[in-house]
Coordinates of C-alpha atoms and ligand atoms in Angstrom, one line a residue:
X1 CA -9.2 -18.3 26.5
X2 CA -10.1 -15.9 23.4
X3 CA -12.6 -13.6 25.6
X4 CA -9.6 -12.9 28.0
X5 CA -7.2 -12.3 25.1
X6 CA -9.7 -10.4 23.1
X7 CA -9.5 -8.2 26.4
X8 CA -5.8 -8.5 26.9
X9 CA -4.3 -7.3 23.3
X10 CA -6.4 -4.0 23.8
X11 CA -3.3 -2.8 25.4
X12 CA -0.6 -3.9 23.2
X13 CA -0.1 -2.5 19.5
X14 CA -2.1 -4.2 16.4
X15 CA 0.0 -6.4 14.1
X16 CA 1.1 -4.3 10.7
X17 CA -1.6 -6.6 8.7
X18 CA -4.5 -5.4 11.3
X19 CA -3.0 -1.6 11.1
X20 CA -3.8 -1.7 7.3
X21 CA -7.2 -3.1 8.0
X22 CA -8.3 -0.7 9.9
X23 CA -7.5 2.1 7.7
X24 CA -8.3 -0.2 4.7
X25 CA -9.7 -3.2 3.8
X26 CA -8.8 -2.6 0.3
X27 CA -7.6 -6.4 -0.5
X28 CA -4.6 -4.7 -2.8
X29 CA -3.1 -3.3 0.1
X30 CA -4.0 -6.3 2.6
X31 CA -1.8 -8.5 -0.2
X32 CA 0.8 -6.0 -0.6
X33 CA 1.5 -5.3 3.2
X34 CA 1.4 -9.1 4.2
X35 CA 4.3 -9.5 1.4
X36 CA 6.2 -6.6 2.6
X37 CA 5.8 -7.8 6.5
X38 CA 7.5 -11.2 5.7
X39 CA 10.4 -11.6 7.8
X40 CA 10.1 -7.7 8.5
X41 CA 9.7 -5.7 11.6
X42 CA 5.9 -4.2 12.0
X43 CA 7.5 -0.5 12.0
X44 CA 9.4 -1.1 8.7
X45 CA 6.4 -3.1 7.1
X46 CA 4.0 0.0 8.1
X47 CA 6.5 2.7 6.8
X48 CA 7.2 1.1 3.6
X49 CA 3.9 0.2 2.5
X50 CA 3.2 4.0 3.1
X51 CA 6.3 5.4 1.2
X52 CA 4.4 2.4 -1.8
X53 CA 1.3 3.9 -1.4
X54 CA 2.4 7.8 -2.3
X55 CA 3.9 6.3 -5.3
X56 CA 1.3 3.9 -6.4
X57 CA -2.6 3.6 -5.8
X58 CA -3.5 0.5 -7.9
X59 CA -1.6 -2.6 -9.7
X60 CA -2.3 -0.9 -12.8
X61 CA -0.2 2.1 -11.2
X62 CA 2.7 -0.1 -9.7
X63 CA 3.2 -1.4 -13.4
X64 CA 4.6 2.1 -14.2
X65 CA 7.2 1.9 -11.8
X66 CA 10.6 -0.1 -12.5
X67 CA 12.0 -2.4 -10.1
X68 CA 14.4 -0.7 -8.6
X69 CA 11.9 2.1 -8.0
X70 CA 10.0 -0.5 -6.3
X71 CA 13.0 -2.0 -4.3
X72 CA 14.1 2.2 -3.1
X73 CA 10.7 2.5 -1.5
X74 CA 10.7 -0.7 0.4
X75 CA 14.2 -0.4 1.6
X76 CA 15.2 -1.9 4.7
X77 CA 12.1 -4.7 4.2
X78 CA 14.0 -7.8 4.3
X79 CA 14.8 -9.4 0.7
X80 CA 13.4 -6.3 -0.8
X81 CA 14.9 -6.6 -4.1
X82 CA 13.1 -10.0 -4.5
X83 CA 10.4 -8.5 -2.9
X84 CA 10.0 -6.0 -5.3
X85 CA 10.5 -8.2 -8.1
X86 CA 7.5 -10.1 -6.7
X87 CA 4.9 -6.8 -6.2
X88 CA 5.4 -6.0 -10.0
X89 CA 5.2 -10.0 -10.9
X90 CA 2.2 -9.7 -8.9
X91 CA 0.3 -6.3 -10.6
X92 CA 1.2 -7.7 -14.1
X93 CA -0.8 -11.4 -13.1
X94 CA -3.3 -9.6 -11.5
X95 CA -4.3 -6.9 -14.6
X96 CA -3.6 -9.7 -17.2
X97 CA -4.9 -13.0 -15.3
X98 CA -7.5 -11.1 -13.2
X99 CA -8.9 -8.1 -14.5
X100 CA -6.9 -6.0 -12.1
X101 CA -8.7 -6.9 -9.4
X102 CA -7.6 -9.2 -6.4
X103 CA -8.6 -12.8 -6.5
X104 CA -11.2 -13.6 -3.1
X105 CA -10.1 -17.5 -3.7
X106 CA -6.6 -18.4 -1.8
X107 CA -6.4 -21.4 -4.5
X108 CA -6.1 -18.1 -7.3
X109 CA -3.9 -16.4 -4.5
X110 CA -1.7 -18.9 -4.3
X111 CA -0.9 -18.9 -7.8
X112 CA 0.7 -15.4 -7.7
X113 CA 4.1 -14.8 -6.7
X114 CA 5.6 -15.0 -3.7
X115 CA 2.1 -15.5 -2.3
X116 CA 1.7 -18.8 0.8
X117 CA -1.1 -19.6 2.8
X118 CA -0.5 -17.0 5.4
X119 CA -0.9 -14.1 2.9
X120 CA -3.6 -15.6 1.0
X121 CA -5.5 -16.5 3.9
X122 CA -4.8 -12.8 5.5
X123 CA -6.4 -11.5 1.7
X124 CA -9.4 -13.5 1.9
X125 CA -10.2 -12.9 5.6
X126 CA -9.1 -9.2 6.1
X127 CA -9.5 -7.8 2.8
X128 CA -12.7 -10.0 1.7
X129 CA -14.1 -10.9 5.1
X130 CA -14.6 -14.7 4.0
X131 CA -14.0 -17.6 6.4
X132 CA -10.3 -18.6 6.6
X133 CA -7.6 -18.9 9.2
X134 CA -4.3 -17.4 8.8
X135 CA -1.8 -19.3 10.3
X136 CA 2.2 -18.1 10.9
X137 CA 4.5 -19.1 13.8
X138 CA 2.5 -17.5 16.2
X139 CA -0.8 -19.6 15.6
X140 CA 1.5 -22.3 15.2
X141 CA 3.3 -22.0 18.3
X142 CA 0.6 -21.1 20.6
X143 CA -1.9 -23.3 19.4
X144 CA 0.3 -25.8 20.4
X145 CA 1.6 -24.7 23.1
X146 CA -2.2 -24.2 24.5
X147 CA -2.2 -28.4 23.2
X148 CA -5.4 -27.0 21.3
X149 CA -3.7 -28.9 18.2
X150 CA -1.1 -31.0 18.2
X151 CA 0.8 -31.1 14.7
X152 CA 4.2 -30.0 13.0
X153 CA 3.7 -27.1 10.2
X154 CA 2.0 -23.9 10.2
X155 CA -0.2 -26.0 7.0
X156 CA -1.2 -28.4 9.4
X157 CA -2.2 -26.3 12.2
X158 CA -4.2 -24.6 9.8
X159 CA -5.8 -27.7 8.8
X160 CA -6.7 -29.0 12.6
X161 CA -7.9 -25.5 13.2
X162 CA -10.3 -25.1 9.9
X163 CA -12.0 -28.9 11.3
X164 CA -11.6 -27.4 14.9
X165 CA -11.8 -23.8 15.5
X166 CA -15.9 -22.4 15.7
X167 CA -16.2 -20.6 12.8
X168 CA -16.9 -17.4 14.3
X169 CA -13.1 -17.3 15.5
X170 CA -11.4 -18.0 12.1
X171 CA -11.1 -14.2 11.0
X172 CA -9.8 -13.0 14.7
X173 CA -7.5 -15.7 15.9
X174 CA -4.6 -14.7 13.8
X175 CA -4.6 -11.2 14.9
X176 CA -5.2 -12.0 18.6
X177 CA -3.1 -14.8 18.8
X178 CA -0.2 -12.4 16.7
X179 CA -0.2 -10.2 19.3
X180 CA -0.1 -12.0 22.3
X181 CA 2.9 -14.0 21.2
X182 CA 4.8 -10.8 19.8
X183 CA 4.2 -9.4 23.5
X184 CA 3.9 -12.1 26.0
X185 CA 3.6 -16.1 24.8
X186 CA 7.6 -15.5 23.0
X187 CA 9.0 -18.1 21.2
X188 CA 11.7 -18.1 23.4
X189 CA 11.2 -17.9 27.0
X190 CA 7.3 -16.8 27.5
X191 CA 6.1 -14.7 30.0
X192 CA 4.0 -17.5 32.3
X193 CA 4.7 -15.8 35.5
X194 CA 2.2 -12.7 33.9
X195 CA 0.0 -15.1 31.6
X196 CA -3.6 -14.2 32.3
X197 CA -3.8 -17.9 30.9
X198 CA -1.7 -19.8 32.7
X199 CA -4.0 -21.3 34.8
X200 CA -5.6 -22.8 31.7
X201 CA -2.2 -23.9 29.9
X202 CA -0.7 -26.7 29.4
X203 CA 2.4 -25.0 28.4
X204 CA 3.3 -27.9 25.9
X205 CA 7.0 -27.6 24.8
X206 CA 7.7 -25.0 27.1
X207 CA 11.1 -25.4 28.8
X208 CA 12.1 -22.4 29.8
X209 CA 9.6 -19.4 30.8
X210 CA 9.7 -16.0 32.7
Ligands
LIG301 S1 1.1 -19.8 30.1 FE1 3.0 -19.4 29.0 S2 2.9 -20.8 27.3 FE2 0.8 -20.7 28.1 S3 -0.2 -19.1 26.9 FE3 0.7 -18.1 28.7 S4 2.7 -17.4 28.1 FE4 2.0 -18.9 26.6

């Protein structure tokens, strides 16, 4: 089911975290975008983190701008104010705590603001290209959905999947399985009728598909 997805998404449009990836793998930015895409459209994510970027290159340069500087260039991200409170709670742990760099541990990267597993699982795979499996409500949801795992949360998906899931896969499924449910497996109402996997799927909890 990967192989034909890892064919499929070549069409659609890479999530906002895999954008930044591919024109860095800088784990500052990987952090900073992940933050900025929560509960945010892809578009807005990508345009703020660029109007951040002009103003800022490191933590150590963030720290010079106030909040509300912060919060104008992230405007519309959703909850950018506490967003932006978080980014500059974040520079200041990571210059005193860690030496300005980015911690490559998600136990450290869960210890900074605002940061989940999601995000700290995006920073050590994307940014530091270690073994771990982000999972959101896609990965969730699909995983699912394919009855691959069979469990409640996002945490326990990720849990099942990390005693699961090859290891080879860890690093890609969250971006394949992103963009397949942004364009086709919905949470509402999937697109079976088109599925290039439907002959394979279960379709656990599905009541109502296109
Ligand atoms: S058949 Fe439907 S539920 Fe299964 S993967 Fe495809 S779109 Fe998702």
């Amino acid at each position: 089911m990967l192989a034909v997805l890892r064919r499929e998404v070549r069409k659609w449009k890479t999530p906002i975290v895999g954008v930044v990836a591919e024109k860095t793998r800088d784990p500052f930015w990987v952090l900073v975008s992940c933050v900025l895409s929560l509960r945010t459209k892809d578009g807005t994510t990508a345009e703020a983190t660029a109007r951040l970027q002009a103003l800022a290159k490191t933590p150590a340069e963030m720290l010079h701008l106030s909040v509300p500087a912060i919060a104008r260039a992230i405007y519309p991200v959703g909850f950018y104010k506490t967003k932006a409170r978080h980014l500059r709670q974040i520079c200041a742990d990571l210059i005193v705590r860690f030496g300005g760099r980015v911690p490559d541990t998600i136990e450290e990267l869960l210890t900074l603001k605002g940061v989940g597993r999601k995000t700290a699982n995006l920073v050590v795979t994307v940014g530091y290209g270690k073994p771990g499996i982000c999972v959101d409500t896609h990965v969730h949801r699909i995983s699912n959905r394919w009855g691959y795992v069979r469990t409640k949360t996002p945490e326990e998906t990720e849990n099942a999947l990390r005693a699961k899931l090859p290891r080879r896969h860890w690093i890609t499924y969250n971006d394949l399985l992103v963009t397949f449910g942004q364009n086709l497996c919905a949470p509402v109402s999937p697109q079976c009728s088109r599925c290039p996997l439907a002959s394979f799927c279960p379709k656990i909890g599905v009541e109502k598909s296109r």
